[in-house]
Short mmCIF file of C-alpha atoms and ligand atoms in Angstrom, two decimals:
data_model
loop_
_atom_site.label_atom_id
_atom_site.label_comp_id
_atom_site.label_asym_id
_atom_site.label_seq_id
_atom_site.Cartn_x
_atom_site.Cartn_y
_atom_site.Cartn_z
CA UNK A 11 2.84 -12.70 27.10
CA UNK A 12 4.81 -9.80 25.55
CA UNK A 13 4.83 -8.75 21.91
CA UNK A 14 7.99 -10.70 21.16
CA UNK A 15 6.66 -13.83 22.85
CA UNK A 16 3.74 -14.49 20.52
CA UNK A 17 4.08 -17.93 18.94
CA UNK A 18 5.62 -17.71 15.49
CA UNK A 19 3.67 -19.49 12.75
CA UNK A 20 6.23 -22.24 12.16
CA UNK A 21 6.27 -23.15 15.86
CA UNK A 22 2.57 -23.96 16.13
CA UNK A 23 0.67 -27.27 15.89
CA UNK A 24 -1.45 -25.75 13.09
CA UNK A 25 1.67 -25.16 10.96
CA UNK A 26 2.63 -28.83 11.31
CA UNK A 27 -0.92 -29.85 10.43
CA UNK A 28 -0.88 -27.57 7.39
CA UNK A 29 2.43 -29.06 6.29
CA UNK A 30 1.13 -32.62 6.40
CA UNK A 31 -2.12 -31.54 4.74
CA UNK A 32 -0.11 -29.85 1.99
CA UNK A 33 2.17 -32.86 1.56
CA UNK A 34 -0.94 -35.03 1.25
CA UNK A 35 -3.93 -33.76 -0.73
CA UNK A 36 -3.40 -30.03 -0.24
CA UNK A 37 -0.77 -29.39 -2.89
CA UNK A 38 -2.74 -31.03 -5.69
CA UNK A 39 -6.12 -29.39 -5.23
CA UNK A 40 -7.67 -28.81 -8.62
CA UNK A 41 -10.05 -25.88 -8.84
CA UNK A 42 -12.08 -27.44 -11.64
CA UNK A 43 -12.70 -30.55 -9.57
CA UNK A 44 -13.41 -28.44 -6.49
CA UNK A 45 -16.14 -26.49 -8.29
CA UNK A 46 -17.58 -29.67 -9.79
CA UNK A 47 -17.76 -31.28 -6.36
CA UNK A 48 -19.24 -28.32 -4.52
CA UNK A 49 -21.99 -26.17 -5.96
CA UNK A 50 -21.68 -23.89 -2.92
CA UNK A 51 -18.00 -23.17 -3.41
CA UNK A 52 -18.54 -19.58 -4.55
CA UNK A 53 -20.65 -18.82 -1.46
CA UNK A 54 -18.29 -20.62 0.91
CA UNK A 55 -15.27 -18.80 -0.39
CA UNK A 56 -16.62 -15.33 -0.90
CA UNK A 57 -16.70 -12.59 1.67
CA UNK A 58 -18.44 -9.25 1.96
CA UNK A 59 -16.77 -6.46 3.87
CA UNK A 60 -17.56 -2.74 3.91
CA UNK A 61 -17.49 -1.48 0.29
CA UNK A 62 -15.59 -4.56 -0.91
CA UNK A 63 -16.83 -7.94 -2.05
CA UNK A 64 -14.19 -10.64 -2.41
CA UNK A 65 -14.45 -13.84 -4.40
CA UNK A 66 -11.81 -16.15 -2.98
CA UNK A 67 -13.25 -19.28 -4.57
CA UNK A 68 -10.68 -19.48 -7.36
CA UNK A 69 -7.91 -20.03 -4.85
CA UNK A 70 -6.14 -23.31 -4.10
CA UNK A 71 -7.89 -23.98 -0.81
CA UNK A 72 -10.65 -26.14 0.51
CA UNK A 73 -12.62 -26.04 3.73
CA UNK A 74 -10.08 -28.24 5.52
CA UNK A 75 -7.16 -25.98 4.53
CA UNK A 76 -9.05 -22.91 5.57
CA UNK A 77 -9.94 -24.41 8.95
CA UNK A 78 -6.25 -25.13 9.64
CA UNK A 79 -5.34 -21.62 8.56
CA UNK A 80 -7.85 -20.15 11.02
CA UNK A 81 -6.34 -22.41 13.71
CA UNK A 82 -2.95 -21.02 12.78
CA UNK A 83 -4.18 -17.44 13.17
CA UNK A 84 -5.56 -18.25 16.62
CA UNK A 85 -2.42 -20.07 17.71
CA UNK A 86 -0.32 -17.09 16.58
CA UNK A 87 -2.59 -14.86 18.69
CA UNK A 88 -3.40 -12.63 15.74
CA UNK A 89 -6.54 -11.33 17.45
CA UNK A 90 -4.57 -10.35 20.54
CA UNK A 91 -1.96 -8.62 18.39
CA UNK A 92 -4.72 -6.76 16.51
CA UNK A 93 -6.28 -5.70 19.79
CA UNK A 94 -2.87 -4.51 21.01
CA UNK A 95 -2.59 -2.28 17.94
CA UNK A 96 -6.06 -0.85 18.52
CA UNK A 97 -5.25 -0.31 22.20
CA UNK A 98 -2.27 1.85 21.26
CA UNK A 99 0.37 -0.57 22.58
CA UNK A 100 3.90 -0.09 21.30
CA UNK A 101 3.78 -2.99 18.87
CA UNK A 102 6.50 -1.43 16.70
CA UNK A 103 9.00 -2.92 19.12
CA UNK A 104 12.24 -2.02 17.35
CA UNK A 105 11.32 1.66 17.41
CA UNK A 106 9.28 1.52 20.60
CA UNK A 107 6.29 3.14 18.92
CA UNK A 108 2.59 2.59 18.86
CA UNK A 109 0.91 1.92 15.50
CA UNK A 110 -2.17 4.09 15.27
CA UNK A 111 -2.81 5.17 11.69
CA UNK A 112 -6.32 3.77 12.26
CA UNK A 113 -6.93 6.55 14.84
CA UNK A 114 -6.57 9.10 12.03
CA UNK A 115 -9.86 7.85 10.59
CA UNK A 116 -11.74 7.22 13.85
CA UNK A 117 -14.43 9.57 15.11
CA UNK A 118 -13.30 11.71 18.04
CA UNK A 119 -12.75 9.75 21.25
CA UNK A 120 -14.60 11.17 24.25
CA UNK A 121 -12.68 12.85 27.08
CA UNK A 122 -11.44 10.47 29.73
CA UNK A 123 -11.41 7.47 27.35
CA UNK A 124 -8.14 5.82 26.27
CA UNK A 125 -6.33 7.76 23.53
CA UNK A 126 -8.59 10.79 24.00
CA UNK A 127 -5.59 13.15 23.95
CA UNK A 128 -4.21 11.70 20.73
CA UNK A 129 -7.67 11.72 19.17
CA UNK A 130 -8.16 15.36 20.10
CA UNK A 131 -4.83 16.22 18.41
CA UNK A 132 -5.85 14.22 15.34
CA UNK A 133 -9.16 16.02 15.00
CA UNK A 134 -7.87 19.51 15.57
CA UNK A 135 -5.14 18.94 12.95
CA UNK A 136 -7.65 17.37 10.58
CA UNK A 137 -10.02 20.31 10.95
CA UNK A 138 -7.20 22.79 10.34
CA UNK A 139 -5.86 20.82 7.39
CA UNK A 140 -9.28 20.55 5.78
CA UNK A 141 -10.02 24.24 6.35
CA UNK A 142 -6.72 25.01 4.62
CA UNK A 143 -7.61 22.63 1.76
CA UNK A 144 -10.89 24.48 1.25
CA UNK A 145 -9.08 27.81 1.36
CA UNK A 146 -6.69 26.62 -1.35
CA UNK A 147 -9.56 25.22 -3.42
CA UNK A 148 -11.35 28.55 -3.40
CA UNK A 149 -8.19 30.54 -4.11
CA UNK A 150 -8.52 31.08 -7.85
CA UNK A 151 -5.02 32.56 -8.06
CA UNK A 152 -3.55 29.14 -7.25
CA UNK A 153 -3.72 26.94 -10.34
CA UNK A 154 -1.04 24.35 -9.53
CA UNK A 155 -0.19 22.34 -6.44
CA UNK A 156 3.18 20.56 -6.36
CA UNK A 157 3.59 17.81 -3.78
CA UNK A 158 7.25 17.15 -3.03
CA UNK A 159 7.73 13.92 -1.11
CA UNK A 160 8.81 10.31 -1.58
CA UNK A 161 7.75 6.84 -0.45
CA UNK A 162 4.76 7.12 1.84
CA UNK A 163 4.80 10.89 1.39
CA UNK A 164 4.17 10.42 -2.33
CA UNK A 165 2.72 7.03 -3.25
CA UNK A 166 -0.47 7.22 -1.17
CA UNK A 167 -1.50 10.77 -2.08
CA UNK A 168 -0.56 10.25 -5.72
CA UNK A 169 -2.44 6.95 -5.95
CA UNK A 170 -5.53 8.42 -4.28
CA UNK A 171 -5.58 11.67 -6.28
CA UNK A 172 -5.47 9.63 -9.49
CA UNK A 173 -8.04 7.13 -8.25
CA UNK A 174 -10.47 9.87 -7.26
CA UNK A 175 -10.00 11.96 -10.35
CA UNK A 176 -13.74 11.68 -11.00
CA UNK A 177 -14.35 13.49 -7.70
CA UNK A 178 -11.86 16.29 -8.30
CA UNK A 179 -14.10 19.30 -8.11
CA UNK A 180 -11.38 21.89 -8.39
CA UNK A 181 -9.67 22.98 -11.56
CA UNK A 182 -6.27 22.80 -9.95
CA UNK A 183 -3.53 20.72 -11.45
CA UNK A 184 -1.80 18.54 -8.88
CA UNK A 185 1.76 17.45 -9.59
CA UNK A 186 3.88 14.94 -7.70
CA UNK A 187 7.65 15.21 -7.53
CA UNK A 188 9.43 12.40 -5.71
CA UNK A 189 12.62 11.48 -7.54
CA UNK A 190 15.87 13.28 -6.73
CA UNK A 191 16.52 13.06 -10.47
CA UNK A 192 16.29 16.73 -11.37
CA UNK A 193 14.52 15.88 -14.64
CA UNK A 194 11.35 15.32 -12.65
CA UNK A 195 11.30 18.63 -10.77
CA UNK A 196 12.60 20.58 -13.79
CA UNK A 197 9.75 19.24 -15.95
CA UNK A 198 7.17 20.41 -13.42
CA UNK A 199 8.81 23.80 -12.83
CA UNK A 200 8.81 24.39 -16.58
CA UNK A 201 5.01 24.19 -16.52
CA UNK A 202 4.18 26.36 -13.50
CA UNK A 203 4.55 29.97 -12.36
CA UNK A 204 5.61 31.05 -8.86
CA UNK A 205 2.62 33.35 -8.40
CA UNK A 206 0.07 30.60 -9.03
CA UNK A 207 1.78 27.59 -7.44
CA UNK A 208 1.51 26.05 -4.00
CA UNK A 209 4.35 23.73 -2.98
CA UNK A 210 3.58 21.09 -0.36
CA UNK A 211 6.73 19.69 1.23
CA UNK A 212 5.63 16.29 2.49
CA UNK A 213 8.07 14.45 4.70
CA UNK A 214 7.42 12.67 7.96
CA UNK A 215 10.98 13.22 9.11
CA UNK A 216 11.80 16.35 7.10
CA UNK A 217 15.28 14.89 6.63
CA UNK A 218 14.82 12.61 3.58
CA UNK A 219 17.57 13.62 1.21
CA UNK A 220 15.55 13.39 -2.03
CA UNK A 221 12.74 15.49 -0.62
CA UNK A 222 14.98 18.07 0.98
CA UNK A 223 17.00 18.43 -2.23
CA UNK A 224 13.83 18.93 -4.27
CA UNK A 225 12.38 21.28 -1.64
CA UNK A 226 15.53 23.43 -1.62
CA UNK A 227 15.58 23.59 -5.42
CA UNK A 228 11.88 24.50 -5.54
CA UNK A 229 12.37 27.25 -2.98
CA UNK A 230 15.40 28.58 -4.82
CA UNK A 231 13.49 28.52 -8.14
CA UNK A 232 10.56 30.32 -6.49
CA UNK A 233 12.81 33.07 -5.16
CA UNK A 234 14.92 33.50 -8.30
CA UNK A 235 11.76 33.67 -10.42
CA UNK A 236 10.62 36.60 -8.31
CA UNK A 237 8.25 34.63 -6.12
CA UNK A 238 7.18 36.40 -2.95
CA UNK A 239 5.43 35.24 0.16
CA UNK A 240 6.76 31.82 1.10
CA UNK A 241 4.01 31.58 3.73
CA UNK A 242 1.39 31.61 0.97
CA UNK A 243 3.20 29.40 -1.52
CA UNK A 244 4.83 26.75 0.69
CA UNK A 245 3.32 24.44 3.30
CA UNK A 246 4.95 21.53 5.12
CA UNK A 247 3.33 18.25 6.12
CA UNK A 248 5.54 16.66 8.73
CA UNK A 249 6.08 15.33 12.24
CA UNK A 250 9.17 17.55 12.39
CA UNK A 251 7.59 20.99 12.48
CA UNK A 252 10.75 22.52 13.95
CA UNK A 253 12.81 21.46 10.91
CA UNK A 254 10.14 22.82 8.57
CA UNK A 255 10.23 26.17 10.39
CA UNK A 256 14.00 26.20 10.18
CA UNK A 257 13.73 25.54 6.45
CA UNK A 258 11.66 28.72 6.25
CA UNK A 259 8.14 27.31 6.10
CA UNK A 260 5.64 28.58 8.64
CA UNK A 261 2.46 26.97 7.29
CA UNK A 262 2.70 23.48 8.73
CA UNK A 263 0.39 20.55 9.41
CA UNK A 264 1.76 17.97 11.79
CA UNK A 265 1.36 14.32 12.55
CA UNK A 266 2.91 11.88 14.99
CA UNK A 267 5.57 9.21 15.27
CA UNK A 268 2.86 6.57 15.66
CA UNK A 269 1.93 7.03 12.00
CA UNK A 270 4.25 5.04 9.74
CA UNK A 271 5.24 6.75 6.48
CA UNK A 272 3.48 4.14 4.34
CA UNK A 273 0.36 4.46 6.51
CA UNK A 274 0.29 8.24 6.48
CA UNK A 275 -2.06 9.37 3.73
CA UNK A 276 -4.87 9.55 6.29
CA UNK A 277 -2.91 12.30 8.08
CA UNK A 278 -1.74 15.73 6.94
CA UNK A 279 0.13 13.85 4.20
CA UNK A 280 -3.32 13.51 2.60
CA UNK A 281 -3.57 17.27 1.99
CA UNK A 282 -3.24 16.90 -1.83
CA UNK A 283 -6.16 14.46 -1.73
CA UNK A 284 -8.23 16.93 0.29
CA UNK A 285 -7.34 19.74 -2.12
CA UNK A 286 -8.44 17.53 -5.02
CA UNK A 287 -11.72 16.19 -3.64
CA UNK A 288 -12.58 18.68 -0.90
CA UNK A 289 -13.06 18.37 2.83
CA UNK A 290 -16.29 16.39 2.61
CA UNK A 291 -14.74 13.96 0.14
CA UNK A 292 -11.71 13.48 2.38
CA UNK A 293 -13.97 12.77 5.34
CA UNK A 294 -15.77 10.14 3.23
CA UNK A 295 -12.39 8.62 2.40
CA UNK A 296 -11.59 8.39 6.12
CA UNK A 297 -15.05 7.01 6.86
CA UNK A 298 -14.63 4.21 4.31
CA UNK A 299 -11.34 3.21 5.90
CA UNK A 300 -12.89 3.42 9.35
CA UNK A 301 -15.67 1.07 8.28
CA UNK A 302 -13.02 -1.46 7.23
CA UNK A 303 -11.23 -0.94 10.58
CA UNK A 304 -14.49 -1.88 12.30
CA UNK A 305 -14.81 -5.00 10.17
CA UNK A 306 -11.23 -6.05 10.94
CA UNK A 307 -11.57 -5.26 14.61
CA UNK A 308 -14.80 -7.01 15.41
CA UNK A 309 -15.52 -9.73 12.84
CA UNK A 310 -14.75 -13.34 13.67
CA UNK A 311 -11.67 -14.64 11.86
CA UNK A 312 -13.82 -16.90 9.67
CA UNK A 313 -15.56 -13.88 8.10
CA UNK A 314 -12.80 -11.35 8.44
CA UNK A 315 -11.64 -10.36 4.96
CA UNK A 316 -8.15 -9.03 5.81
CA UNK A 317 -7.55 -12.21 7.80
CA UNK A 318 -8.79 -14.48 5.02
CA UNK A 319 -6.58 -12.73 2.46
CA UNK A 320 -3.50 -12.86 4.69
CA UNK A 321 -3.99 -16.55 5.41
CA UNK A 322 -4.15 -17.23 1.69
CA UNK A 323 -0.99 -15.18 1.22
CA UNK A 324 0.78 -17.32 3.81
CA UNK A 325 -0.52 -20.56 2.29
CA UNK A 326 0.86 -19.55 -1.10
CA UNK A 327 4.14 -18.15 0.13
CA UNK A 328 5.09 -20.77 2.70
CA UNK A 329 3.48 -23.97 1.45
CA UNK A 330 3.07 -23.62 -2.33
CA UNK A 331 6.29 -21.57 -2.46
CA UNK A 332 4.89 -18.87 -4.78
CA UNK A 333 7.21 -15.90 -4.59
CA UNK A 334 5.14 -13.15 -6.14
CA UNK A 335 1.63 -11.79 -6.43
CA UNK A 336 0.36 -9.72 -9.31
CA UNK A 337 -2.25 -6.98 -8.90
CA UNK A 338 -4.50 -6.26 -11.86
CA UNK A 339 -6.79 -3.27 -11.38
CA UNK A 340 -9.47 -3.20 -14.06
CA UNK A 341 -9.96 0.53 -13.70
CA UNK A 342 -7.48 2.95 -15.16
CA UNK A 343 -7.84 5.35 -12.23
CA UNK A 344 -6.38 2.62 -10.00
CA UNK A 345 -3.17 2.50 -12.02
CA UNK A 346 -0.91 3.54 -9.15
CA UNK A 347 -2.39 1.00 -6.75
CA UNK A 348 0.24 -1.66 -7.57
CA UNK A 349 3.07 0.81 -6.83
CA UNK A 350 1.35 1.85 -3.62
CA UNK A 351 0.91 -1.77 -2.54
CA UNK A 352 4.55 -2.51 -3.27
CA UNK A 353 5.63 -0.16 -0.53
CA UNK A 354 2.84 -1.20 1.80
CA UNK A 355 3.60 -4.90 1.63
CA UNK A 356 7.27 -5.09 0.75
CA UNK A 357 8.51 -2.36 3.08
CA UNK A 358 6.31 -3.71 5.86
CA UNK A 359 6.92 -7.44 5.48
CA UNK A 360 10.16 -7.71 3.51
CA UNK A 361 11.99 -8.87 6.64
CA UNK A 362 14.32 -11.80 7.31
CA UNK A 363 14.23 -11.86 11.11
CA UNK A 364 11.41 -12.15 13.60
CA UNK A 365 10.60 -9.56 16.26
CA UNK A 366 13.26 -10.96 18.54
CA UNK A 367 15.91 -10.75 15.80
CA UNK A 368 16.06 -14.48 15.00
CA UNK A 369 16.59 -15.41 11.34
CA UNK A 370 13.43 -16.82 9.80
CA UNK A 371 13.48 -20.28 8.22
CA UNK A 372 10.61 -19.42 5.82
CA UNK A 373 9.78 -16.79 3.20
CA UNK A 374 8.05 -13.51 4.01
CA UNK A 375 6.81 -10.76 1.69
CA UNK A 376 6.16 -11.86 -1.87
CA UNK A 377 7.17 -9.60 -4.73
CA UNK A 378 4.17 -7.46 -5.64
CA UNK A 379 3.79 -6.11 -9.13
CA UNK A 380 1.20 -5.20 -11.70
CA UNK A 381 -0.36 -2.82 -14.16
CA UNK A 382 -3.93 -2.04 -15.14
CA UNK A 383 -5.43 -5.34 -16.26
CA UNK A 384 -6.18 -4.96 -19.95
CA UNK A 385 -2.73 -3.46 -20.51
CA UNK A 386 -1.16 -6.38 -18.65
CA UNK A 387 -3.14 -8.80 -20.83
CA UNK A 388 -1.26 -7.56 -23.86
CA UNK A 389 2.10 -7.69 -22.13
CA UNK A 390 2.89 -10.21 -19.39
CA UNK A 391 -0.33 -12.21 -19.01
CA UNK A 392 1.20 -14.71 -21.45
CA UNK A 393 3.54 -15.71 -18.64
CA UNK A 394 0.69 -15.87 -16.12
CA UNK A 395 -1.25 -18.28 -18.33
CA UNK A 396 1.51 -20.44 -19.74
CA UNK A 397 4.75 -19.65 -17.93
CA UNK A 398 6.54 -22.10 -15.67
CA UNK A 399 5.80 -20.18 -12.45
CA UNK A 400 2.44 -19.86 -10.77
CA UNK A 401 1.69 -16.26 -9.81
CA UNK A 402 -1.51 -15.69 -7.82
CA UNK A 403 -3.35 -12.80 -9.37
CA UNK A 404 -5.50 -10.25 -7.58
CA UNK A 405 -8.12 -8.65 -9.77
CA UNK A 406 -9.75 -5.40 -8.69
CA UNK A 407 -12.90 -4.50 -10.62
CA UNK A 408 -15.50 -1.78 -10.26
CA UNK A 409 -19.12 -2.49 -11.16
CA UNK A 410 -20.15 1.04 -12.05
CA UNK A 411 -18.58 3.18 -14.75
CA UNK A 412 -18.47 6.94 -14.35
CA UNK A 413 -18.31 7.72 -18.04
CA UNK A 414 -20.92 7.61 -20.78
CA UNK A 415 -18.91 5.89 -23.52
CA UNK A 416 -20.99 3.06 -24.90
CA UNK A 417 -19.62 -0.46 -24.81
CA UNK A 418 -16.39 0.19 -22.94
CA UNK A 419 -17.34 -0.92 -19.47
CA UNK A 420 -18.95 -4.18 -20.52
CA UNK A 421 -15.81 -5.00 -22.51
CA UNK A 422 -13.67 -4.19 -19.51
CA UNK A 423 -15.76 -6.37 -17.19
CA UNK A 424 -15.92 -9.17 -19.73
CA UNK A 425 -12.13 -9.11 -19.86
CA UNK A 426 -11.61 -9.32 -16.14
CA UNK A 427 -14.08 -12.19 -15.83
CA UNK A 428 -12.55 -13.96 -18.81
CA UNK A 429 -9.00 -13.68 -17.48
CA UNK A 430 -9.95 -15.11 -14.10
CA UNK A 431 -11.86 -17.88 -15.84
CA UNK A 432 -9.06 -18.68 -18.28
CA UNK A 433 -6.46 -18.86 -15.53
CA UNK A 434 -8.61 -21.33 -13.64
CA UNK A 435 -10.11 -23.43 -16.43
CA UNK A 436 -7.17 -23.55 -18.81
CA UNK A 437 -7.59 -25.31 -22.16
CA UNK A 438 -6.28 -28.68 -23.16
CA UNK A 439 -4.37 -28.89 -26.41
CA UNK A 440 -2.20 -31.76 -27.48
CA UNK A 441 0.06 -29.49 -29.48
CA UNK A 442 1.82 -28.02 -26.45
CA UNK A 443 2.06 -24.41 -27.60
CA UNK A 444 -1.67 -23.86 -27.35
CA UNK A 445 -2.10 -25.76 -24.12
CA UNK A 446 -3.23 -23.77 -21.07
CA UNK A 447 -2.66 -25.77 -17.87
CA UNK A 448 -5.26 -23.83 -15.86
CA UNK A 449 -5.68 -24.26 -12.11
CA UNK A 450 -3.93 -20.90 -11.68
CA UNK A 451 -5.29 -19.11 -8.64
CA UNK A 452 -6.82 -15.68 -8.44
CA UNK A 453 -8.72 -13.46 -6.04
CA UNK A 454 -11.39 -11.11 -7.30
CA UNK A 455 -12.04 -7.90 -5.37
CA UNK A 456 -15.14 -6.03 -6.46
CA UNK A 457 -16.25 -2.50 -5.61
CA UNK A 458 -19.74 -1.34 -6.53
CA UNK A 459 -18.38 2.09 -7.34
CA UNK A 460 -15.02 3.81 -7.06
CA UNK A 461 -15.66 6.56 -4.50
CA UNK A 462 -13.65 8.16 -1.71
CA UNK A 463 -15.30 5.78 0.75
CA UNK A 464 -14.73 2.62 -1.26
CA UNK A 465 -11.11 3.57 -1.99
CA UNK A 466 -10.56 4.19 1.73
CA UNK A 467 -12.02 0.79 2.53
CA UNK A 468 -9.97 -0.97 -0.16
CA UNK A 469 -6.73 0.51 1.13
CA UNK A 470 -7.51 -0.13 4.80
CA UNK A 471 -8.27 -3.73 3.81
CA UNK A 472 -4.79 -4.03 2.32
CA UNK A 473 -3.18 -2.42 5.38
CA UNK A 474 -4.83 -4.90 7.71
CA UNK A 475 -4.01 -7.84 5.48
CA UNK A 476 -0.33 -6.85 5.63
CA UNK A 477 -0.68 -6.52 9.40
CA UNK A 478 -2.04 -10.07 9.69
CA UNK A 479 0.67 -11.57 7.46
CA UNK A 480 3.32 -9.85 9.55
CA UNK A 481 1.68 -11.05 12.76
CA UNK A 482 1.63 -14.65 11.48
CA UNK A 483 5.24 -14.47 10.39
CA UNK A 484 6.20 -12.97 13.74
CA UNK A 485 7.91 -9.95 12.23
CA UNK A 486 7.70 -6.25 12.95
CA UNK A 487 5.77 -4.86 9.99
CA UNK A 488 6.28 -1.27 11.10
CA UNK A 489 9.99 -0.58 10.82
CA UNK A 490 12.12 -0.32 7.65
CA UNK A 491 15.77 -0.68 8.61
CA UNK A 492 16.47 -2.18 5.19
CA UNK A 493 16.36 1.23 3.53
CA UNK A 494 19.09 2.71 5.71
CA UNK A 495 22.33 1.20 4.36
CA UNK A 496 21.92 2.55 0.84
CA UNK A 497 21.22 6.03 2.22
CA UNK A 498 24.47 5.95 4.26
CA UNK A 499 26.53 4.72 1.31
CA UNK A 500 25.07 7.37 -1.02
CA UNK A 501 26.21 10.05 1.43
CA UNK A 502 29.74 8.64 1.23
CA UNK A 503 29.74 8.28 -2.57
CA UNK A 504 28.31 11.65 -3.58
CA UNK A 505 31.44 13.71 -2.73
CA UNK A 506 33.59 11.09 -4.49
CA UNK A 507 31.73 11.85 -7.75
CA UNK A 508 33.17 15.35 -7.44
CA UNK A 509 36.63 14.46 -6.10
CA UNK A 510 37.24 11.16 -7.88
CA UNK A 511 38.48 9.62 -4.63
CA UNK A 512 37.98 5.87 -4.99
CA UNK A 513 39.96 4.83 -1.93
CA UNK A 514 38.43 1.97 0.01
CA UNK A 515 35.76 1.32 -2.63
CA UNK A 516 35.11 -2.16 -4.05
CA UNK A 517 36.36 -2.73 -7.62
CA UNK A 518 32.96 -2.45 -9.30
CA UNK A 519 31.92 0.78 -7.60
CA UNK A 520 35.37 2.28 -8.25
CA UNK A 521 35.17 1.28 -11.94
CA UNK A 522 31.71 2.75 -12.38
CA UNK A 523 32.70 5.92 -10.52
CA UNK A 524 35.62 6.39 -12.94
CA UNK A 525 33.35 5.89 -15.97
CA UNK A 526 30.79 8.35 -14.60
CA UNK A 527 33.52 10.96 -14.13
CA UNK A 528 35.03 10.53 -17.61
CA UNK A 529 34.15 13.38 -19.93
O1 F6P B 132 13.29 5.37 2.93
C1 F6P B 132 12.07 4.83 3.29
C2 F6P B 132 11.18 5.83 3.94
O2 F6P B 132 11.60 6.05 5.23
C3 F6P B 132 9.73 5.39 3.89
O3 F6P B 132 9.39 4.54 4.90
C4 F6P B 132 9.03 6.70 3.91
O4 F6P B 132 7.71 6.57 3.48
C5 F6P B 132 9.90 7.50 2.98
O5 F6P B 132 11.21 7.06 3.25
C6 F6P B 132 9.79 8.99 3.10
O6 F6P B 132 10.12 9.41 4.38
P1 F6P B 132 9.76 10.86 4.86
O7 F6P B 132 8.27 11.01 4.80
O8 F6P B 132 10.28 10.96 6.26
O9 F6P B 132 10.43 11.84 3.94
#
């Protein structure tokens, strides 16, 4: 059976069984009744995985639903698809590429074994990249590092550098510039000096227009400000080393076409993380992710956390019809995790056709969104508790605090527990306005401590969950054709902003163009 021939979820007996189960008792499961009827519910619906404990018990499932969902995963041959990814098969069928970001965090593969060549390349690049990171860390003349990149070349490193701020053992300031909006780069350049700044140009393709525009402006600024020695002050992180050399950068760290942009922070794209937390910290980060890879690869579906999460996602999206999921990290250092997950899930699974190009008759990626939890509580949680839509919430909490401020952490933890409880229990009130319907589902992910290893595991968990959802939906989670059209149109429009030529444009674009050109 080839990659495109795997059964799609809606064509399986399990899907039909799930549909009739949903139409019967499934849709009206009440969490309060479920807990009252089963004192073991927490144990049955919780799952330990490396560095992450998950309480799934406040979700709208019972044992019967879960059993059908596991049947569905087997009938869709999710395990075979997973094994194909770990074997290095070209499961990114539309681009004819393997999907091997997991190899970036695997120990070296022995000579003669499958993927030994790729593994050897990974480890020699990793060693070189980490040696460079240590060199930068000990270079006291460099005070600022500016990462110029966008999408996967920005969101992962930025999220991880923030998350691991407590492990940043260097005094260097790390800045991230992604937007082509010159305000962003100008604000950073106003705060740095050429002689003490290292620019990292991060781009898998080294063609992305935003990144190349920012990189050119940074280089021009460096030169006009009297900066010397591009080799010392610029490095490129890319699969396109030739283009980086042509751009004038000789210090390069490469990676490979089998690493998707949104899966690339484990590669040279992770250099800002390594500069922040050091080589040993970066290796711990990889090790945490590798531990989660092992869990995903070898644990039976019934105890496999990425699989259990993805099956819940499908149950909500395709049977309950919930269209979004909110992420609520109860740790301020995890504040960029929602943005990171938006790209991971929505760029991977925001697809409307299956791997063979057939239009799908069911929904795929939900909308992901969120903010740090206590901030969200004072903003949009009103809607989560009493709005007309049900939005499954994913809490992320960390047991241990790494600060000494009395009283804060217990308040934070009390809040996350209370929110999950309130969503589920609700509160009856005859008056209407004060009535909380309850029975609103949530998942609770708990880390003992926020460390490089636990962050690596948490992110690898999310990667594999997205993989499983995509496998169930029968889509290719590893291409992103949907971002292309806008890029092409922007190339056509940009010169028109200078010339005013509106020929062939639709009425709205022509009208806006004229307004933008008016003095
Ligand atoms: O436009 C989308 C995208 O291709 C993402 O998939 C990618 O992470 C981002 O652009 C940046 O691409 P690059 O690293 O090649 O500059």
